[in-house]
Amino acid sequence: VVKKDDGSNVLNLVVETKGVKSDNELRGNEEMKIKCAKKFFEEFSKETGIHVEYREQLSGKQMGELIRQVISG
Protein backbone atom coordinates (compact mmCIF):
# COMPACT_ATOMS: atom_id res chain seq x y z
CA VAL A 1 0.00 0.00 0.00
CA VAL A 2 1.37 3.39 -0.97
CA LYS A 3 0.05 6.52 0.71
CA LYS A 4 -0.20 9.31 -1.84
CA ASP A 5 0.33 13.03 -1.15
CA ASP A 6 -3.44 13.59 -1.10
CA GLY A 7 -3.79 11.04 1.75
CA SER A 8 -5.31 8.28 -0.37
CA ASN A 9 -3.83 4.78 -0.46
CA VAL A 10 -2.93 2.70 -3.48
CA LEU A 11 -2.55 -1.07 -3.24
CA ASN A 12 0.10 -2.48 -5.60
CA LEU A 13 0.37 -6.23 -6.09
CA VAL A 14 2.64 -8.29 -8.28
CA VAL A 15 1.34 -11.81 -8.85
CA GLU A 16 3.05 -14.47 -10.90
CA THR A 17 1.63 -17.96 -10.96
CA LYS A 18 3.71 -21.04 -11.60
CA GLY A 19 0.90 -23.54 -12.17
CA VAL A 20 2.31 -26.12 -9.77
CA LYS A 21 1.06 -27.58 -6.50
CA SER A 22 4.41 -27.80 -4.70
CA ASP A 23 7.96 -26.47 -4.86
CA ASN A 24 9.12 -29.92 -5.99
CA GLU A 25 7.36 -29.40 -9.33
CA LEU A 26 9.16 -26.15 -10.18
CA ARG A 27 11.66 -26.12 -13.04
CA GLY A 28 15.17 -25.03 -12.10
CA ASN A 29 14.89 -21.64 -13.74
CA GLU A 30 11.65 -20.94 -11.88
CA GLU A 31 13.34 -21.67 -8.54
CA MET A 32 16.04 -19.17 -9.48
CA LYS A 33 13.45 -16.54 -10.37
CA ILE A 34 11.81 -16.97 -6.95
CA LYS A 35 15.16 -16.64 -5.15
CA CYS A 36 15.97 -13.51 -7.17
CA ALA A 37 12.58 -11.97 -6.42
CA LYS A 38 12.98 -12.61 -2.68
CA LYS A 39 16.43 -11.00 -2.69
CA PHE A 40 15.23 -8.05 -4.78
CA PHE A 41 12.39 -7.23 -2.40
CA GLU A 42 14.62 -7.68 0.68
CA GLU A 43 17.12 -5.20 -0.74
CA PHE A 44 14.38 -2.83 -1.89
CA SER A 45 12.95 -2.80 1.65
CA LYS A 46 16.39 -2.12 3.17
CA GLU A 47 17.27 0.66 0.74
CA THR A 48 13.93 2.47 0.72
CA GLY A 49 12.57 1.75 4.19
CA ILE A 50 9.34 0.62 2.53
CA HIS A 51 8.27 -2.78 3.83
CA VAL A 52 7.52 -5.17 0.98
CA GLU A 53 6.07 -8.56 1.84
CA TYR A 54 6.90 -11.44 -0.46
CA ARG A 55 4.82 -14.61 -0.37
CA GLU A 56 4.93 -17.76 -2.46
CA GLN A 57 2.23 -20.06 -3.82
CA LEU A 58 -0.81 -17.92 -3.11
CA SER A 59 -4.09 -19.50 -4.06
CA GLY A 60 -7.00 -17.35 -5.18
CA LYS A 61 -8.58 -17.67 -1.74
CA GLN A 62 -5.33 -16.71 0.00
CA MET A 63 -4.93 -13.75 -2.34
CA GLY A 64 -8.39 -12.46 -1.47
CA GLU A 65 -7.63 -12.75 2.24
CA LEU A 66 -4.34 -10.90 1.82
CA ILE A 67 -6.09 -8.05 0.02
CA ARG A 68 -8.74 -7.84 2.78
CA GLN A 69 -6.01 -7.70 5.45
CA VAL A 70 -4.14 -4.93 3.67
CA ILE A 71 -7.24 -2.85 3.01
CA SER A 72 -8.51 -3.14 6.59
CA GLY A 73 -5.23 -1.80 7.86
PDB file of C-alpha atoms in Angstrom:
ATOM      1  CA  VAL A   1       0.000   0.000   0.000  1.00  0.00           C
ATOM      2  CA  VAL A   2       1.367   3.386  -0.975  1.00  0.00           C
ATOM      3  CA  LYS A   3       0.048   6.520   0.708  1.00  0.00           C
ATOM      4  CA  LYS A   4      -0.202   9.314  -1.837  1.00  0.00           C
ATOM      5  CA  ASP A   5       0.334  13.028  -1.154  1.00  0.00           C
ATOM      6  CA  ASP A   6      -3.435  13.590  -1.105  1.00  0.00           C
ATOM      7  CA  GLY A   7      -3.792  11.035   1.750  1.00  0.00           C
ATOM      8  CA  SER A   8      -5.311   8.282  -0.373  1.00  0.00           C
ATOM      9  CA  ASN A   9      -3.832   4.781  -0.458  1.00  0.00           C
ATOM     10  CA  VAL A  10      -2.934   2.703  -3.483  1.00  0.00           C
ATOM     11  CA  LEU A  11      -2.552  -1.072  -3.242  1.00  0.00           C
ATOM     12  CA  ASN A  12       0.095  -2.479  -5.595  1.00  0.00           C
ATOM     13  CA  LEU A  13       0.373  -6.229  -6.088  1.00  0.00           C
ATOM     14  CA  VAL A  14       2.637  -8.292  -8.279  1.00  0.00           C
ATOM     15  CA  VAL A  15       1.336 -11.807  -8.849  1.00  0.00           C
ATOM     16  CA  GLU A  16       3.048 -14.467 -10.896  1.00  0.00           C
ATOM     17  CA  THR A  17       1.630 -17.963 -10.956  1.00  0.00           C
ATOM     18  CA  LYS A  18       3.711 -21.036 -11.605  1.00  0.00           C
ATOM     19  CA  GLY A  19       0.896 -23.539 -12.171  1.00  0.00           C
ATOM     20  CA  VAL A  20       2.312 -26.117  -9.769  1.00  0.00           C
ATOM     21  CA  LYS A  21       1.064 -27.576  -6.498  1.00  0.00           C
ATOM     22  CA  SER A  22       4.410 -27.799  -4.703  1.00  0.00           C
ATOM     23  CA  ASP A  23       7.959 -26.468  -4.858  1.00  0.00           C
ATOM     24  CA  ASN A  24       9.120 -29.922  -5.995  1.00  0.00           C
ATOM     25  CA  GLU A  25       7.361 -29.400  -9.331  1.00  0.00           C
ATOM     26  CA  LEU A  26       9.161 -26.148 -10.181  1.00  0.00           C
ATOM     27  CA  ARG A  27      11.657 -26.119 -13.039  1.00  0.00           C
ATOM     28  CA  GLY A  28      15.175 -25.034 -12.100  1.00  0.00           C
ATOM     29  CA  ASN A  29      14.894 -21.638 -13.742  1.00  0.00           C
ATOM     30  CA  GLU A  30      11.646 -20.945 -11.879  1.00  0.00           C
ATOM     31  CA  GLU A  31      13.340 -21.672  -8.545  1.00  0.00           C
ATOM     32  CA  MET A  32      16.044 -19.171  -9.482  1.00  0.00           C
ATOM     33  CA  LYS A  33      13.445 -16.538 -10.369  1.00  0.00           C
ATOM     34  CA  ILE A  34      11.813 -16.974  -6.951  1.00  0.00           C
ATOM     35  CA  LYS A  35      15.160 -16.644  -5.150  1.00  0.00           C
ATOM     36  CA  CYS A  36      15.972 -13.511  -7.166  1.00  0.00           C
ATOM     37  CA  ALA A  37      12.579 -11.969  -6.420  1.00  0.00           C
ATOM     38  CA  LYS A  38      12.980 -12.614  -2.681  1.00  0.00           C
ATOM     39  CA  LYS A  39      16.429 -10.998  -2.693  1.00  0.00           C
ATOM     40  CA  PHE A  40      15.230  -8.048  -4.779  1.00  0.00           C
ATOM     41  CA  PHE A  41      12.388  -7.225  -2.398  1.00  0.00           C
ATOM     42  CA  GLU A  42      14.624  -7.682   0.678  1.00  0.00           C
ATOM     43  CA  GLU A  43      17.123  -5.197  -0.744  1.00  0.00           C
ATOM     44  CA  PHE A  44      14.376  -2.835  -1.888  1.00  0.00           C
ATOM     45  CA  SER A  45      12.953  -2.798   1.651  1.00  0.00           C
ATOM     46  CA  LYS A  46      16.394  -2.118   3.175  1.00  0.00           C
ATOM     47  CA  GLU A  47      17.268   0.662   0.743  1.00  0.00           C
ATOM     48  CA  THR A  48      13.925   2.472   0.718  1.00  0.00           C
ATOM     49  CA  GLY A  49      12.570   1.753   4.191  1.00  0.00           C
ATOM     50  CA  ILE A  50       9.339   0.621   2.532  1.00  0.00           C
ATOM     51  CA  HIS A  51       8.267  -2.778   3.829  1.00  0.00           C
ATOM     52  CA  VAL A  52       7.519  -5.173   0.983  1.00  0.00           C
ATOM     53  CA  GLU A  53       6.070  -8.555   1.840  1.00  0.00           C
ATOM     54  CA  TYR A  54       6.902 -11.439  -0.461  1.00  0.00           C
ATOM     55  CA  ARG A  55       4.817 -14.610  -0.367  1.00  0.00           C
ATOM     56  CA  GLU A  56       4.929 -17.763  -2.462  1.00  0.00           C
ATOM     57  CA  GLN A  57       2.225 -20.063  -3.819  1.00  0.00           C
ATOM     58  CA  LEU A  58      -0.809 -17.924  -3.109  1.00  0.00           C
ATOM     59  CA  SER A  59      -4.094 -19.498  -4.056  1.00  0.00           C
ATOM     60  CA  GLY A  60      -7.003 -17.348  -5.183  1.00  0.00           C
ATOM     61  CA  LYS A  61      -8.580 -17.666  -1.737  1.00  0.00           C
ATOM     62  CA  GLN A  62      -5.334 -16.708   0.004  1.00  0.00           C
ATOM     63  CA  MET A  63      -4.928 -13.750  -2.344  1.00  0.00           C
ATOM     64  CA  GLY A  64      -8.394 -12.459  -1.470  1.00  0.00           C
ATOM     65  CA  GLU A  65      -7.634 -12.753   2.243  1.00  0.00           C
ATOM     66  CA  LEU A  66      -4.338 -10.903   1.818  1.00  0.00           C
ATOM     67  CA  ILE A  67      -6.094  -8.045   0.017  1.00  0.00           C
ATOM     68  CA  ARG A  68      -8.740  -7.840   2.778  1.00  0.00           C
ATOM     69  CA  GLN A  69      -6.007  -7.698   5.450  1.00  0.00           C
ATOM     70  CA  VAL A  70      -4.138  -4.925   3.667  1.00  0.00           C
ATOM     71  CA  ILE A  71      -7.235  -2.847   3.012  1.00  0.00           C
ATOM     72  CA  SER A  72      -8.506  -3.142   6.593  1.00  0.00           C
ATOM     73  CA  GLY A  73      -5.230  -1.801   7.864  1.00  0.00           C
TER      74      GLY A  73
END
